[in-house]
Short mmCIF file of C-alpha atoms and ligand atoms in Angstrom, two decimals:
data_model
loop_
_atom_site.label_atom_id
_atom_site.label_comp_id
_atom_site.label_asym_id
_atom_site.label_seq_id
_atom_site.Cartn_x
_atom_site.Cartn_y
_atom_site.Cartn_z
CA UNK A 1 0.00 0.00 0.00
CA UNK A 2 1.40 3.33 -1.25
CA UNK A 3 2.85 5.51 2.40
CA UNK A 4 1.53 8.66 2.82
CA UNK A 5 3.52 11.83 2.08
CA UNK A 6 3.99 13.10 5.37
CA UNK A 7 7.05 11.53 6.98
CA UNK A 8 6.03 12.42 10.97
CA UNK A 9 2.11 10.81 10.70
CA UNK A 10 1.36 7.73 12.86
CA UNK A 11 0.05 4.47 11.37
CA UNK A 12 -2.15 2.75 13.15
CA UNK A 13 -3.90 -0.60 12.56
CA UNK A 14 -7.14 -2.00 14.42
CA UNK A 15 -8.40 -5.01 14.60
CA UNK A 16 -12.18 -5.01 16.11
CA UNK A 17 -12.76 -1.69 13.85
CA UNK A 18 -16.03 -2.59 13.54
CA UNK A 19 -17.05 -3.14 17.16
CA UNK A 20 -17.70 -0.21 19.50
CA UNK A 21 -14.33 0.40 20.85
CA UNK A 22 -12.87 0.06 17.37
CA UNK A 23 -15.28 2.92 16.02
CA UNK A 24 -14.86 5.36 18.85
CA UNK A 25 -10.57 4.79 18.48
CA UNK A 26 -10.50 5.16 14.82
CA UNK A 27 -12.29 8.76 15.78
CA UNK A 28 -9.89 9.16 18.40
CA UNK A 29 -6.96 8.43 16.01
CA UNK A 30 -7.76 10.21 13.06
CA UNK A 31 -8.46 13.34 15.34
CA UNK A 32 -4.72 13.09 16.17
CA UNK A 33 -4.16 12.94 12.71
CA UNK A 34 -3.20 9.14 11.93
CA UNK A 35 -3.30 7.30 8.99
CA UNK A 36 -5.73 4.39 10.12
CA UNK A 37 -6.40 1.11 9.09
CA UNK A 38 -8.98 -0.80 10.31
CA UNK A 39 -8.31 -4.91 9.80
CA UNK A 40 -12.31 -6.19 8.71
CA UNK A 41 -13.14 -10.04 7.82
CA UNK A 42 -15.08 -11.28 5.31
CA UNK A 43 -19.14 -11.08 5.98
CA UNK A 44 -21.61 -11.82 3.53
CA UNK A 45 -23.30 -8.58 4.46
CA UNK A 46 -22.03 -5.36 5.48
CA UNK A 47 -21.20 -4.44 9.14
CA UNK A 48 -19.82 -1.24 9.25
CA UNK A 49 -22.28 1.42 10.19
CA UNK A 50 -20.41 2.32 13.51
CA UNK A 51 -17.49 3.38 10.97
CA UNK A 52 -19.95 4.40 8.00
CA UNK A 53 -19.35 8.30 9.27
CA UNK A 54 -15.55 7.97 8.87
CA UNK A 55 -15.22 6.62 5.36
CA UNK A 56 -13.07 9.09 3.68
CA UNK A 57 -10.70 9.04 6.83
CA UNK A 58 -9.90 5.31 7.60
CA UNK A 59 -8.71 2.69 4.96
CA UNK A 60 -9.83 -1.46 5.62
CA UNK A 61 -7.78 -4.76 5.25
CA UNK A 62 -8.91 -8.35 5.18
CA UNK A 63 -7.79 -10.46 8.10
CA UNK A 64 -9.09 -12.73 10.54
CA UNK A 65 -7.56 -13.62 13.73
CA UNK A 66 -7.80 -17.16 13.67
CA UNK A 67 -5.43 -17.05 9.76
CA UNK A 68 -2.24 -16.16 10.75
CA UNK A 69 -1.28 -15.79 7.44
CA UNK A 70 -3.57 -13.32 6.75
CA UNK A 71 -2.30 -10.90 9.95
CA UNK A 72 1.17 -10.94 8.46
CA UNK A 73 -0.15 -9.49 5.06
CA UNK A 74 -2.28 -6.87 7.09
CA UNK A 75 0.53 -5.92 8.80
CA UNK A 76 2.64 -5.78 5.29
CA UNK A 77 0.05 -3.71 3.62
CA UNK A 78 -0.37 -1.09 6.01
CA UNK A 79 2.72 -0.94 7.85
CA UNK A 80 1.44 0.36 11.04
CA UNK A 81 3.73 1.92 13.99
CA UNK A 82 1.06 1.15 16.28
CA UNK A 83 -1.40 -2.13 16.40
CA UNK A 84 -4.39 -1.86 18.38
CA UNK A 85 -5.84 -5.35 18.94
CA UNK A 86 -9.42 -4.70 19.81
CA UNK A 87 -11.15 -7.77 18.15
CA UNK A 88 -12.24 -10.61 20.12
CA UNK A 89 -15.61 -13.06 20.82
CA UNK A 90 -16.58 -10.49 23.31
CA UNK A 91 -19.95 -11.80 24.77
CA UNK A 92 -19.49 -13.58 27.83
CA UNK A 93 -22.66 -16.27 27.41
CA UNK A 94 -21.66 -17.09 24.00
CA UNK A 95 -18.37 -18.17 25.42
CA UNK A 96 -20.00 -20.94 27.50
CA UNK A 97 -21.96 -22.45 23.98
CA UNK A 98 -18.69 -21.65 22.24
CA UNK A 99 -16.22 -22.10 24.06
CA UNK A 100 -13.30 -23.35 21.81
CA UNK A 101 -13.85 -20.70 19.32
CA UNK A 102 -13.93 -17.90 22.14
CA UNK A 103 -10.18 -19.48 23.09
CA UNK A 104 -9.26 -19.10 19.52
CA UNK A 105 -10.47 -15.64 18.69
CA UNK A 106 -10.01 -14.14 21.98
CA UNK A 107 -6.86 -16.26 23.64
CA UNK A 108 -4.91 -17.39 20.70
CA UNK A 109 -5.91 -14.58 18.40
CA UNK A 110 -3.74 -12.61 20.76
CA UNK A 111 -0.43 -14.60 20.23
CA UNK A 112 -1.22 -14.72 16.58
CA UNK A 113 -0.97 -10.63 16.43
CA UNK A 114 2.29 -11.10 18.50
CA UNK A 115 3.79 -13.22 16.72
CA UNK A 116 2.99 -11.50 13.57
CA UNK A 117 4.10 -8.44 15.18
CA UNK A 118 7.74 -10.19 16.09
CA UNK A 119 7.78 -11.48 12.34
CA UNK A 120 7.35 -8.57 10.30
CA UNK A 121 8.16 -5.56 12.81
CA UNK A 122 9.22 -5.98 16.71
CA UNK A 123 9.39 -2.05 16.95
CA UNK A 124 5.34 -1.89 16.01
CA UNK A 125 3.63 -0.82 19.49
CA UNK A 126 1.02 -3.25 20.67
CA UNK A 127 -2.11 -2.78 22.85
CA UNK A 128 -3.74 -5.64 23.60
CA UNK A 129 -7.45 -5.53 25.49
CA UNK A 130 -7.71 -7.13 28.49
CA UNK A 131 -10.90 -7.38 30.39
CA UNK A 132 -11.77 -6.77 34.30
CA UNK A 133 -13.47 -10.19 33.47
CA UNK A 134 -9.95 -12.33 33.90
CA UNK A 135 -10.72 -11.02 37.72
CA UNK A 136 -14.19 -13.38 37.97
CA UNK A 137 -14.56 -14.13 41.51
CA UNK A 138 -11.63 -12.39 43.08
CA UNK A 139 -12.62 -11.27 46.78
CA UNK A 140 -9.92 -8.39 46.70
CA UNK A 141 -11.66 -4.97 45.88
CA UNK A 142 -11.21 -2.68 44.38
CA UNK A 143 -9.17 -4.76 41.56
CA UNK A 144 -5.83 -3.28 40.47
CA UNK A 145 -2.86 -4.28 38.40
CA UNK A 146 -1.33 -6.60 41.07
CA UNK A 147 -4.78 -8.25 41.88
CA UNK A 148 -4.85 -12.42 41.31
CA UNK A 149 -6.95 -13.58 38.69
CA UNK A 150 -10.00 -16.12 39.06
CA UNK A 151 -11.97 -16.09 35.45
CA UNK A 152 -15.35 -17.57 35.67
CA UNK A 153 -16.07 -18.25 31.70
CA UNK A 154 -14.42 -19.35 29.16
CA UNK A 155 -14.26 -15.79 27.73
CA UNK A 156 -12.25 -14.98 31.31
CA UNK A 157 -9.77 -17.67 30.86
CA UNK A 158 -9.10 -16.83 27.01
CA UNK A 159 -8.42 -13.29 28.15
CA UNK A 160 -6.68 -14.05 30.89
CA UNK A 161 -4.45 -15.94 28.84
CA UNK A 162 -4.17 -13.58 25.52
CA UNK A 163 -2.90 -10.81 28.74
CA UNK A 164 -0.19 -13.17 29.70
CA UNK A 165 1.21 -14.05 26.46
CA UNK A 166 1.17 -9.64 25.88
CA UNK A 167 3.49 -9.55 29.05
CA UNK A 168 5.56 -12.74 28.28
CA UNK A 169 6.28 -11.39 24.34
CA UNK A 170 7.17 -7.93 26.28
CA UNK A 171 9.42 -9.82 28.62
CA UNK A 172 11.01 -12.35 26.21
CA UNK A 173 11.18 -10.37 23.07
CA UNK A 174 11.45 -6.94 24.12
CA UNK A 175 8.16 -5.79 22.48
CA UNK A 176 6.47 -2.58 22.81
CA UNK A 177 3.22 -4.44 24.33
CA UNK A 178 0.65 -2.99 26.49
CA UNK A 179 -2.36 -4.61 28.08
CA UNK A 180 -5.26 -2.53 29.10
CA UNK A 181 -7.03 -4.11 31.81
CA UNK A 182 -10.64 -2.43 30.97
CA UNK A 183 -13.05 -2.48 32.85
CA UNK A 184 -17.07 -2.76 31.47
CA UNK A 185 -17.37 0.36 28.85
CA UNK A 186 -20.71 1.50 27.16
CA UNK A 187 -22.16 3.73 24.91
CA UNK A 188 -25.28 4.10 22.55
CA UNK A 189 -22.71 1.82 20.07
CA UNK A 190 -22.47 -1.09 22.52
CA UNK A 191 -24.15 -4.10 20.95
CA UNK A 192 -27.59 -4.87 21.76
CA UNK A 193 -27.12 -8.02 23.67
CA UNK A 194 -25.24 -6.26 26.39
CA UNK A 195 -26.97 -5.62 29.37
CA UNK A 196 -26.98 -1.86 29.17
CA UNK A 197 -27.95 -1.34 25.97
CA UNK A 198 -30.36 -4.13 26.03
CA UNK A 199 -32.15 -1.86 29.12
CA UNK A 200 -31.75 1.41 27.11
CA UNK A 201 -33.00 0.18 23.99
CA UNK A 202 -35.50 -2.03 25.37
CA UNK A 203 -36.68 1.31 27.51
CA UNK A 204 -36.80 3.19 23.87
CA UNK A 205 -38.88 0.26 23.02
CA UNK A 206 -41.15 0.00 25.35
CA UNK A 207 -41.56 4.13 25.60
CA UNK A 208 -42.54 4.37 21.81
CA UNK A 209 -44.75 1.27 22.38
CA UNK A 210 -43.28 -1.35 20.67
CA UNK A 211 -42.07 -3.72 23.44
CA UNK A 212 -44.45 -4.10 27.12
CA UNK A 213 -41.54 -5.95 28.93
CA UNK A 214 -37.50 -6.21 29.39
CA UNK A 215 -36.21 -9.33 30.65
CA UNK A 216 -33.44 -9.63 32.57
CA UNK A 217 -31.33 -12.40 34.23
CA UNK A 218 -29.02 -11.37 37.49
CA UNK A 219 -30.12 -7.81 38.38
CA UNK A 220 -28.04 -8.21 41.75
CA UNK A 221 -24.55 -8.65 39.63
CA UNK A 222 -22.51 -5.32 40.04
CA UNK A 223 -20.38 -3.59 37.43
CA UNK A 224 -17.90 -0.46 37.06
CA UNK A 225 -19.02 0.78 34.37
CA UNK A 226 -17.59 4.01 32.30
CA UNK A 227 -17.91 5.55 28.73
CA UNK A 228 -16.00 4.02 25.79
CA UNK A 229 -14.70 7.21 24.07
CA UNK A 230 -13.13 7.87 27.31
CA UNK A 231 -11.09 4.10 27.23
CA UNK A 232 -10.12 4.27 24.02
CA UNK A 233 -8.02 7.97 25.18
CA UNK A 234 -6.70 5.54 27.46
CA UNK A 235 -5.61 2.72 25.01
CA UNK A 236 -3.89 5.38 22.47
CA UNK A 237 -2.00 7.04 26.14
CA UNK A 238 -0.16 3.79 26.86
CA UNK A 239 1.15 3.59 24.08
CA UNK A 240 3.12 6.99 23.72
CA UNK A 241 4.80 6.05 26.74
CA UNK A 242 8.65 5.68 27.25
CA UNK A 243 7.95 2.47 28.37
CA UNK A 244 5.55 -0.37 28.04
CA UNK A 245 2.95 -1.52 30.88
CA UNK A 246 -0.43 -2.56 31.91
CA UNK A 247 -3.09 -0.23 33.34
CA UNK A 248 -6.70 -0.96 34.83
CA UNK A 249 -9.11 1.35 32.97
CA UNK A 250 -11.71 1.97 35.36
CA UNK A 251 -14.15 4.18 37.07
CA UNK A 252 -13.79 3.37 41.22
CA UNK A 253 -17.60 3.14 41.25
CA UNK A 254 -19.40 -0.09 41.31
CA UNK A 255 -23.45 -0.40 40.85
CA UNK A 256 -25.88 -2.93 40.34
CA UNK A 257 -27.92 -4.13 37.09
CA UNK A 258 -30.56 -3.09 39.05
CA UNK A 259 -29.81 0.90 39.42
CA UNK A 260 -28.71 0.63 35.94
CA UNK A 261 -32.80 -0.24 34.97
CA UNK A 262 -33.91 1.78 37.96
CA UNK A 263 -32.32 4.74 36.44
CA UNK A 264 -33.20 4.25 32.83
CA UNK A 265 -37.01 3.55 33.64
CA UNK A 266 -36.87 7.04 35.43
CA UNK A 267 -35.75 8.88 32.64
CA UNK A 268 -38.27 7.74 30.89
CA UNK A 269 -40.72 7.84 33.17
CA UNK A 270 -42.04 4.40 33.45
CA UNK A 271 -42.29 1.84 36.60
CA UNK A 272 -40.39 -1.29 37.23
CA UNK A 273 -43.13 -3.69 38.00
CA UNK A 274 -44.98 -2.25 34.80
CA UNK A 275 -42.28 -3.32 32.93
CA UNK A 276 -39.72 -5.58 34.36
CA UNK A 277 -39.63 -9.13 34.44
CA UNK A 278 -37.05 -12.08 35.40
CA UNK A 279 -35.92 -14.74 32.90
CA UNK A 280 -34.16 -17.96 34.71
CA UNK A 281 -32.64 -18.75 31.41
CA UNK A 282 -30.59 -15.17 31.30
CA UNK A 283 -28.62 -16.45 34.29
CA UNK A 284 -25.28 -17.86 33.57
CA UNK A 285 -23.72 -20.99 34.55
CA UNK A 286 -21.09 -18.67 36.97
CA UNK A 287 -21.74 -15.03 37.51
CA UNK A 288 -19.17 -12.31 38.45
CA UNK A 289 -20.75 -10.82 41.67
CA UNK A 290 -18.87 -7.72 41.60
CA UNK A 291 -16.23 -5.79 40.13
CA UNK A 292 -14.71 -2.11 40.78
CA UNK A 293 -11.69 -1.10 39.85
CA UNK A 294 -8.42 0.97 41.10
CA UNK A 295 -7.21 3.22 37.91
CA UNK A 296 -5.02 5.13 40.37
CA UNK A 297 -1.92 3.83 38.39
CA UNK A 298 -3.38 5.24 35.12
CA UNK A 299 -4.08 8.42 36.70
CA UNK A 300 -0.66 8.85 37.98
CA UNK A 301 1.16 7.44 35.00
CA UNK A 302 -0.65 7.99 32.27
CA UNK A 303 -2.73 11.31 33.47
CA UNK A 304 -5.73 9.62 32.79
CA UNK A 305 -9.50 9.74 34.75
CA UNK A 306 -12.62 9.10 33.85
CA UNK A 307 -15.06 11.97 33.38
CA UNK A 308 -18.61 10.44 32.72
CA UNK A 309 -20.18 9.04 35.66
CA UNK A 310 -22.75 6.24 35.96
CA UNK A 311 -26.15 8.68 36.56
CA UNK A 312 -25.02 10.43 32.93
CA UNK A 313 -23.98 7.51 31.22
CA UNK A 314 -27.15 5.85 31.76
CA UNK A 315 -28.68 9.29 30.76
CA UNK A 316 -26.99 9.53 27.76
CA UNK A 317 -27.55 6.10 26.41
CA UNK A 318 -31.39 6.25 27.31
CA UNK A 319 -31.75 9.23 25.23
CA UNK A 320 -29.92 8.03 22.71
CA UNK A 321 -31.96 4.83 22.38
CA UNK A 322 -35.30 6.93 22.65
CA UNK A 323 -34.14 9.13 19.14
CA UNK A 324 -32.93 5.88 17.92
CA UNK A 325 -36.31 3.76 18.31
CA UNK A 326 -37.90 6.66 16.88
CA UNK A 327 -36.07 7.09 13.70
CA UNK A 328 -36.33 3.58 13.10
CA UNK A 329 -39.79 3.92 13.28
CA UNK A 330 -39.89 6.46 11.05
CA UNK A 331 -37.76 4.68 8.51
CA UNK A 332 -39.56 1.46 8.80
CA UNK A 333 -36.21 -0.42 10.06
CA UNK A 334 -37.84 -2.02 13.29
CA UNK A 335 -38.37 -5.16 11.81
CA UNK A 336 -39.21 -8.56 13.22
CA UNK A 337 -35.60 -9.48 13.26
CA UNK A 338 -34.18 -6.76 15.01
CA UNK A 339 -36.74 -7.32 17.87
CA UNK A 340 -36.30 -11.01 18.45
CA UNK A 341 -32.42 -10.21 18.83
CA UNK A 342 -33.46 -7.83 22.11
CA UNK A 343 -34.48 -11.17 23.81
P1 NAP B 401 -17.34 -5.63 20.10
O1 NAP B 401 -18.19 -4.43 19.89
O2 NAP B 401 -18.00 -6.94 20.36
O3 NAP B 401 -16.39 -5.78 18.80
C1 NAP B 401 -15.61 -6.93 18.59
C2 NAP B 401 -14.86 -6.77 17.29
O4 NAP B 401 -14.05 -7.94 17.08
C3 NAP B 401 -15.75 -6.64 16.03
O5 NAP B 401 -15.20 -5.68 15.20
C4 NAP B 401 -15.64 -8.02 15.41
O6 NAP B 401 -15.84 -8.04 14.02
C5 NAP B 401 -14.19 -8.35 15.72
N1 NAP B 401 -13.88 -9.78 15.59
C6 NAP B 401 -14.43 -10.80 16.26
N2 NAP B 401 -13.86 -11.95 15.89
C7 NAP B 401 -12.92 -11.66 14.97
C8 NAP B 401 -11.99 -12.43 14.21
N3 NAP B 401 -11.92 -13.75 14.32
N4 NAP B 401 -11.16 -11.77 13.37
C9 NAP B 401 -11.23 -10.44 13.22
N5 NAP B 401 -12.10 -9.65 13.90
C10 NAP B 401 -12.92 -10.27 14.76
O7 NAP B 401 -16.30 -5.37 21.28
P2 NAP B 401 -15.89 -4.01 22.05
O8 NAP B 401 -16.87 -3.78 23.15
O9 NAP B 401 -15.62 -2.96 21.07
O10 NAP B 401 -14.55 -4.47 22.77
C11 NAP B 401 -13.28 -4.26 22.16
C12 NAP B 401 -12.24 -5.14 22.85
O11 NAP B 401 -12.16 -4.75 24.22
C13 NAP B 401 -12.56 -6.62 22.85
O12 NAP B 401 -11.36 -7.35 22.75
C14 NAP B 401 -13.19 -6.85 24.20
O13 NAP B 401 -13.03 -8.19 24.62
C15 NAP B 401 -12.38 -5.90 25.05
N6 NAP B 401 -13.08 -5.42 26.23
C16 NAP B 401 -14.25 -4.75 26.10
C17 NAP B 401 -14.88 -4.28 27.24
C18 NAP B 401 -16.18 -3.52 27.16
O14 NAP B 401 -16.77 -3.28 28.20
N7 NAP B 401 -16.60 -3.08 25.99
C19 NAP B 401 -14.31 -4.50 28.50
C20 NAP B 401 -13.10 -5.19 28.57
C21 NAP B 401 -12.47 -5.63 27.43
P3 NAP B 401 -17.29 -8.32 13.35
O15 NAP B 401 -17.96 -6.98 13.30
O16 NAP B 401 -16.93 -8.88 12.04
O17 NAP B 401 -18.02 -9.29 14.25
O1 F7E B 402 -23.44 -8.35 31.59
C1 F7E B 402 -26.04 -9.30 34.05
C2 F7E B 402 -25.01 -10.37 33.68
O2 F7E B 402 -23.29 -8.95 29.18
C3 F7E B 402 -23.28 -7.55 32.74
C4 F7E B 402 -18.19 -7.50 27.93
O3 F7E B 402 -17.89 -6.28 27.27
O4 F7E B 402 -17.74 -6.51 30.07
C5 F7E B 402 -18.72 -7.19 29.32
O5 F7E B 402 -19.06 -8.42 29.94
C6 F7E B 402 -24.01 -8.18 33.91
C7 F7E B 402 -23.73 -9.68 34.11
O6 F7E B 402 -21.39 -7.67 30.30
C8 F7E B 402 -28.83 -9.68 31.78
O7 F7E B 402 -25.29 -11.60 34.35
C9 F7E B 402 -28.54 -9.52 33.92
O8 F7E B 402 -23.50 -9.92 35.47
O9 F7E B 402 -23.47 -6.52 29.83
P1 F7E B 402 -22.96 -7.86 30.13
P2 F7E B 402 -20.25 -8.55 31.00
O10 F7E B 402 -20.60 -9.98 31.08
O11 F7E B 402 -19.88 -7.85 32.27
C10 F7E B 402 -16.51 -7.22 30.25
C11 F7E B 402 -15.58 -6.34 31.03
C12 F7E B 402 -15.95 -7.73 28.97
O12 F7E B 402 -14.74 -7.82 28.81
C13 F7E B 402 -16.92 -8.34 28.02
O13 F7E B 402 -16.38 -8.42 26.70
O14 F7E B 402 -25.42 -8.10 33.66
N1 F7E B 402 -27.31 -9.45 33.35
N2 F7E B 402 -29.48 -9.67 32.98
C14 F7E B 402 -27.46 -9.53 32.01
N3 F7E B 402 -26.55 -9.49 31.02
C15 F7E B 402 -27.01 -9.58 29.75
N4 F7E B 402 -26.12 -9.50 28.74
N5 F7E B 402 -28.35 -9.73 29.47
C16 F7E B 402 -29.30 -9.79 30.45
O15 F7E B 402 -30.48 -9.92 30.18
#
């Protein structure tokens, strides 16, 4: 791929650009004035509308993390100084029915990018993403760096192990590799089967009509939960460092699924036992009780902190969801499909 003129602009490449974090970092990046590449696979229908907006500003490889042929030619084409490895099976009860897939994807995926990484380039910068969900049923709180790790899913253990091999390839090769230890992160781009956005879409629902109920699994399960544009500052901030390291991304706050629902059903002005009800099947075969998280490192380090706290966020992604129901309506798109996948 033919380099850009400009000898002192940033590459980056990210893998996930077509998930949430991968849409608000490509923003992020090109603000900064990056060349960006975003690493897609092959679908048999399109799947970038979180990226749709930046068309003109990012440009897209093939790759998949489970060929690593194909992440050595990505990494040929585009020549990145920075990798940003963001793609992953990310929902945690799809792990359990898929559990050998989620280990390749989201555990050995990981090595594949670092060992692509060592092949072609071992001065490329690497950010791997780590979840808060490698901490499962820890009893230490809040969670920090030097925490122990107890992951209770197969997605856990397959992060868990993708942020080992990101410290072992620092410590044995010398890489440039950073894990992010993040912490839940929302936004009105979060996938619908997550449980905030299936509360503040199913509240847009049910305001405009559509929908009478939500169902829910484990409302008692607490999570620290921040805003992703915020994270993805965070990701890009580690790696302009003199040195490489891993951070926990976090708020300090922990609430329940409970006030999440509480809070978004008073926005919009409608009553939990009008609208709530339980569903045994939504609970999972081992929950996570409770996580919070100590970012004090990344504050002192890195100079990072979160801004947006939990009242706003769920603020902001209820009216986001109400605007978004609506214009569907208006468009026609609230179709059949798109409601059964709001279980
Ligand atoms: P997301 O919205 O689910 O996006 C996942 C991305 O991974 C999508 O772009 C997806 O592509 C891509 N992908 C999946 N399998 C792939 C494969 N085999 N090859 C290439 N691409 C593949 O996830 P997110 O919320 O943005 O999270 C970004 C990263 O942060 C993930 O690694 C996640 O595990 C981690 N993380 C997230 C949170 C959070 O709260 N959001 C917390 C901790 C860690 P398609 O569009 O083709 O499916
Ligand atoms: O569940 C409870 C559920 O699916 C949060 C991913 O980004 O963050 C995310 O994983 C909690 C759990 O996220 C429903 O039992 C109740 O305790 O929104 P979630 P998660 O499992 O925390 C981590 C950090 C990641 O790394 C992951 O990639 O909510 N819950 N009722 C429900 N959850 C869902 N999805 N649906 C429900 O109906």
């Amino acid at each position: 791929m033919e380099r850009s003129a400009s000898a002192v602009m940033k590459t980056a490449l990210i893998t996930g650009i077509t998930g949430q974090d991968g849409s608000y970092l490509a923003e992020f990046l090109v603000s900064k004035g990056y060349r960006v590449f975003g690493m897609v696979r092959r679908t048999s229908s399109e799947n970038l509308w979180r990226v749709h907006h930046l068309h003109d500003r990012i440009e897209l490889v093939f790759g998949d993390l489970l060929d690593q042929n194909s992440l050595i030619s990505a990494l040929k084409q585009t020549e990145p100084d920075e990798v940003y490895n963001l793609a992953a099976q990310t929902f945690v009860p799809t792990s359990w029915n898929q559990p050998v897939l989620t280990g390749e994807f989201t555990g050995l995926g990981v090595t594949k990018m670092l060992e692509a990484v060592r092949f072609i380039n071992p001065k490329i910068r690497f950010f791997q993403a780590s979840s808060s969900e490698m901490f499962g049923s820890t009893g230490d709180f809040p969670q920090n760096e030097k925490t122990p790790f107890h992951p209770r899913s197969p997605y856990g253990a397959a992060k868990a192990y993708g942020h080992h091999m990101t410290v072992n390839y620092r410590e044995s090769y010398g890489l440039f590799a950073c894990s992010g230890i993040l912490f839940n992160h929302e936004s009105p781009r979060r996938g619908l089967e997550f449980v905030t956005r299936k509360i503040s879409y199913g509240v847009g629902l049910i305001k405009h009509g559509i929908r009478r109920t939500l169902t829910l699994g484990n409302v008692d399960a607490r999570r620290d939960w921040g805003y992703a544009p915020e994270y993805v500052e965070a990701m890009w901030m580690m790696l302009q460092q003199d040195s490489a390291d891993d951070y926990v991304i976090a708020t300090g706050e922990t609430h329940s699924v409970r006030e999440f629902v509480e809070r978004a059903l008073t926005r919009a002005g409608l009553s939990w036992e009008d609208h709530v009800e339980f569903d045994p099947r939504l609970v999972r075969p081992a929950e996570v009780d409770k996580l919070v998280g100590d970012a004090s490192k990344a504050k002192q380090v890195l100079g990072w902190k979160p801004t947006t706290r939990f009242a706003e966020l769920v603020d902001l992604m209820v009216d986001a969801d109400m605007d978004q129901v609506q214009s569907e309506i208006e468009s026609g798109e609230i179709s059949r499909t798109r409601l059964t996948t709001v279980r």
